[in-house]
PDB file of C-alpha atoms in Angstrom:
ATOM      1  CA  SER A  22      21.144 -12.906  11.966  1.00  0.00           C
ATOM      2  CA  TYR A  23      20.435 -11.934   8.273  1.00  0.00           C
ATOM      3  CA  ASN A  24      16.839 -13.002   8.471  1.00  0.00           C
ATOM      4  CA  ARG A  25      17.725 -15.452   5.634  1.00  0.00           C
ATOM      5  CA  PRO A  26      17.798 -19.259   5.809  1.00  0.00           C
ATOM      6  CA  TYR A  27      21.251 -20.656   5.813  1.00  0.00           C
ATOM      7  CA  PHE A  28      20.514 -24.352   4.895  1.00  0.00           C
ATOM      8  CA  LYS A  29      19.751 -24.858   1.218  1.00  0.00           C
ATOM      9  CA  ASN A  30      16.959 -27.241   1.894  1.00  0.00           C
ATOM     10  CA  ILE A  31      15.115 -24.454   3.988  1.00  0.00           C
ATOM     11  CA  GLN A  32      15.865 -21.798   1.394  1.00  0.00           C
ATOM     12  CA  ASP A  33      14.212 -24.133  -1.223  1.00  0.00           C
ATOM     13  CA  VAL A  34      11.107 -24.958   0.877  1.00  0.00           C
ATOM     14  CA  GLY A  35      10.784 -21.323   1.990  1.00  0.00           C
ATOM     15  CA  GLY A  36      10.785 -19.967  -1.332  1.00  0.00           C
ATOM     16  CA  TYR A  37      14.048 -17.992  -1.163  1.00  0.00           C
ATOM     17  CA  THR A  38      15.922 -19.919  -3.972  1.00  0.00           C
ATOM     18  CA  ARG A  39      13.151 -19.035  -6.317  1.00  0.00           C
ATOM     19  CA  ALA A  40      12.767 -15.414  -5.029  1.00  0.00           C
ATOM     20  CA  ALA A  41      16.579 -14.889  -5.508  1.00  0.00           C
ATOM     21  CA  LEU A  42      16.353 -15.952  -9.121  1.00  0.00           C
ATOM     22  CA  GLU A  43      13.423 -13.552  -9.611  1.00  0.00           C
ATOM     23  CA  HIS A  44      14.716 -10.622  -7.353  1.00  0.00           C
ATOM     24  CA  GLY A  45      18.288 -11.001  -6.830  1.00  0.00           C
ATOM     25  CA  GLN A  46      20.518 -10.715  -3.962  1.00  0.00           C
ATOM     26  CA  TRP A  47      17.802  -9.561  -1.277  1.00  0.00           C
ATOM     27  CA  TYR A  48      16.766 -13.109  -0.875  1.00  0.00           C
ATOM     28  CA  GLN A  49      20.400 -14.524  -0.820  1.00  0.00           C
ATOM     29  CA  TYR A  50      21.972 -15.748   2.204  1.00  0.00           C
ATOM     30  CA  ASP A  51      25.610 -14.938   1.309  1.00  0.00           C
ATOM     31  CA  ASP A  52      24.879 -11.694  -0.566  1.00  0.00           C
ATOM     32  CA  CYS A  53      21.873  -9.883   1.022  1.00  0.00           C
ATOM     33  CA  PRO A  54      22.757  -6.395   2.331  1.00  0.00           C
ATOM     34  CA  ARG A  55      22.915  -7.395   5.853  1.00  0.00           C
ATOM     35  CA  ALA A  56      25.459 -10.285   5.126  1.00  0.00           C
ATOM     36  CA  ARG A  57      27.510  -7.768   3.253  1.00  0.00           C
ATOM     37  CA  LEU A  58      27.466  -5.245   5.997  1.00  0.00           C
ATOM     38  CA  PHE A  59      28.267  -7.921   8.632  1.00  0.00           C
ATOM     39  CA  ARG A  60      31.133  -9.006   6.581  1.00  0.00           C
ATOM     40  CA  GLU A  61      32.588  -5.342   6.446  1.00  0.00           C
ATOM     41  CA  TRP A  62      32.103  -4.634  10.066  1.00  0.00           C
ATOM     42  CA  GLN A  63      32.841  -7.798  11.767  1.00  0.00           C
ATOM     43  CA  GLY A  64      36.523  -6.725  12.135  1.00  0.00           C
ATOM     44  CA  MET A  65      35.521  -3.771  14.285  1.00  0.00           C
ATOM     45  CA  VAL A  66      33.991  -5.820  17.123  1.00  0.00           C
ATOM     46  CA  ASN A  67      36.588  -6.056  20.115  1.00  0.00           C
ATOM     47  CA  ASP A  68      34.223  -5.770  23.137  1.00  0.00           C
ATOM     48  CA  THR A  69      30.454  -5.716  23.997  1.00  0.00           C
ATOM     49  CA  GLU A  70      30.288  -2.024  23.597  1.00  0.00           C
ATOM     50  CA  SER A  71      31.459  -1.993  20.145  1.00  0.00           C
ATOM     51  CA  MET A  72      29.264  -5.022  19.318  1.00  0.00           C
ATOM     52  CA  MET A  73      26.273  -2.985  20.665  1.00  0.00           C
ATOM     53  CA  ARG A  74      27.251  -0.157  18.426  1.00  0.00           C
ATOM     54  CA  ILE A  75      27.297  -2.192  15.330  1.00  0.00           C
ATOM     55  CA  MET A  76      23.977  -4.205  16.311  1.00  0.00           C
ATOM     56  CA  THR A  77      22.327  -0.808  16.559  1.00  0.00           C
ATOM     57  CA  SER A  78      23.562   0.932  13.579  1.00  0.00           C
ATOM     58  CA  ASN A  79      21.805   2.393  10.510  1.00  0.00           C
ATOM     59  CA  HIS A  80      23.831   4.388   8.281  1.00  0.00           C
ATOM     60  CA  TRP A  81      21.405   3.796   5.366  1.00  0.00           C
ATOM     61  CA  LYS A  82      21.956   7.355   4.082  1.00  0.00           C
ATOM     62  CA  THR A  83      25.716   7.117   3.829  1.00  0.00           C
ATOM     63  CA  ASP A  84      26.600   3.522   3.524  1.00  0.00           C
ATOM     64  CA  PRO A  85      26.635   2.270   0.001  1.00  0.00           C
ATOM     65  CA  LEU A  86      25.845  -1.362   1.064  1.00  0.00           C
ATOM     66  CA  SER A  87      22.566  -0.125   2.350  1.00  0.00           C
ATOM     67  CA  GLU A  88      21.553   0.839  -1.342  1.00  0.00           C
ATOM     68  CA  ASN A  89      19.661   4.017  -0.122  1.00  0.00           C
ATOM     69  CA  CYS A  90      17.255   1.813   1.734  1.00  0.00           C
ATOM     70  CA  PRO A  91      16.761   2.170   5.717  1.00  0.00           C
ATOM     71  CA  LYS A  92      15.861  -1.607   5.700  1.00  0.00           C
ATOM     72  CA  ASN A  93      19.239  -2.653   4.506  1.00  0.00           C
ATOM     73  CA  ALA A  94      21.120  -2.019   7.815  1.00  0.00           C
ATOM     74  CA  ILE A  95      22.087  -4.041  10.658  1.00  0.00           C
ATOM     75  CA  ALA A  96      19.431  -2.456  12.673  1.00  0.00           C
ATOM     76  CA  GLY A  97      16.956  -2.336   9.604  1.00  0.00           C
ATOM     77  CA  ARG A  98      14.170   0.241  10.064  1.00  0.00           C
ATOM     78  CA  TYR A  99      11.208  -0.131   8.076  1.00  0.00           C
ATOM     79  CA  ASP A 100       9.480   2.881   9.554  1.00  0.00           C
ATOM     80  CA  LEU A 101      11.973   5.500   8.234  1.00  0.00           C
ATOM     81  CA  PRO A 102      10.686   7.544   5.279  1.00  0.00           C
ATOM     82  CA  TYR A 103      13.313   7.653   2.456  1.00  0.00           C
ATOM     83  CA  GLN A 104      13.555   9.211  -1.039  1.00  0.00           C
ATOM     84  CA  PRO A 105      13.758   6.627  -3.539  1.00  0.00           C
ATOM     85  CA  ARG A 106      16.207   7.657  -6.302  1.00  0.00           C
ATOM     86  CA  SER A 107      14.251   5.499  -8.942  1.00  0.00           C
ATOM     87  CA  ASP A 108      11.425   3.057  -9.454  1.00  0.00           C
ATOM     88  CA  SER A 109      13.918   0.241  -8.933  1.00  0.00           C
ATOM     89  CA  ASP A 110      14.836   1.813  -5.446  1.00  0.00           C
ATOM     90  CA  TYR A 111      11.354   1.918  -4.230  1.00  0.00           C
ATOM     91  CA  GLN A 112      10.629  -1.717  -5.560  1.00  0.00           C
ATOM     92  CA  ALA A 113      13.766  -2.919  -3.782  1.00  0.00           C
ATOM     93  CA  CYS A 114      13.090  -1.076  -0.598  1.00  0.00           C
ATOM     94  CA  GLY A 115       9.329  -0.884  -0.624  1.00  0.00           C
ATOM     95  CA  PRO A 116       6.752   1.066   1.408  1.00  0.00           C
ATOM     96  CA  VAL A 117       7.289   2.438   4.878  1.00  0.00           C
ATOM     97  CA  LYS A 118       5.827   0.167   7.705  1.00  0.00           C
ATOM     98  CA  ALA A 119       5.502   0.207  11.226  1.00  0.00           C
ATOM     99  CA  TYR A 120       8.196  -2.507  11.605  1.00  0.00           C
ATOM    100  CA  GLY A 121      11.926  -2.863  12.241  1.00  0.00           C
ATOM    101  CA  ALA A 122      14.798  -2.729  14.768  1.00  0.00           C
ATOM    102  CA  ILE A 123      13.281  -1.911  18.037  1.00  0.00           C
ATOM    103  CA  ASP A 124      15.691  -3.627  20.660  1.00  0.00           C
ATOM    104  CA  CYS A 125      19.096  -5.276  20.774  1.00  0.00           C
ATOM    105  CA  LYS A 126      20.498  -7.575  23.211  1.00  0.00           C
ATOM    106  CA  VAL A 127      24.336  -8.134  23.483  1.00  0.00           C
ATOM    107  CA  THR A 128      26.263 -10.235  26.080  1.00  0.00           C
ATOM    108  CA  SER A 129      29.549 -11.748  26.483  1.00  0.00           C
ATOM    109  CA  SER A 130      31.080 -15.045  27.638  1.00  0.00           C
ATOM    110  CA  SER A 131      32.781 -13.116  30.572  1.00  0.00           C
ATOM    111  CA  LEU A 132      29.268 -11.966  31.734  1.00  0.00           C
ATOM    112  CA  LEU A 133      28.039 -15.444  31.471  1.00  0.00           C
ATOM    113  CA  GLU A 134      30.975 -16.733  33.618  1.00  0.00           C
ATOM    114  CA  GLU A 135      30.212 -13.915  36.222  1.00  0.00           C
ATOM    115  CA  ASP A 136      26.569 -15.012  36.186  1.00  0.00           C
ATOM    116  CA  SER A 137      25.924 -11.588  35.425  1.00  0.00           C
ATOM    117  CA  ARG A 138      22.303 -10.609  34.816  1.00  0.00           C
ATOM    118  CA  VAL A 139      23.167  -7.292  33.308  1.00  0.00           C
ATOM    119  CA  LEU A 140      22.092  -6.714  29.690  1.00  0.00           C
ATOM    120  CA  MET A 141      24.028  -4.103  27.502  1.00  0.00           C
TER     121      MET A 141
END
């Protein structure tokens, strides 16, 4: 999930269209940081373990797509302190909060077929 509405009418009603015009890509379904990260990494998934690694990843310090913000990751973290490089970094990333990626659930069609109750 990008945590952005896909359908245009929901984007409009939810204020995402207006917010994207005012604040840029953060509010755009196709161009928010998580969308760009998923596009870049989707070819690296070949089993449930690799999917779990990607879904729990946060390389905000080294991945330029994260734009120096721990929230801009697949496993976005709002609780990590960071050093904004500029006022615009702080405005884009915002203050530290007690919020973010705390769990991840990954399964596969083969586990479903086996009627497995195991969560990765």
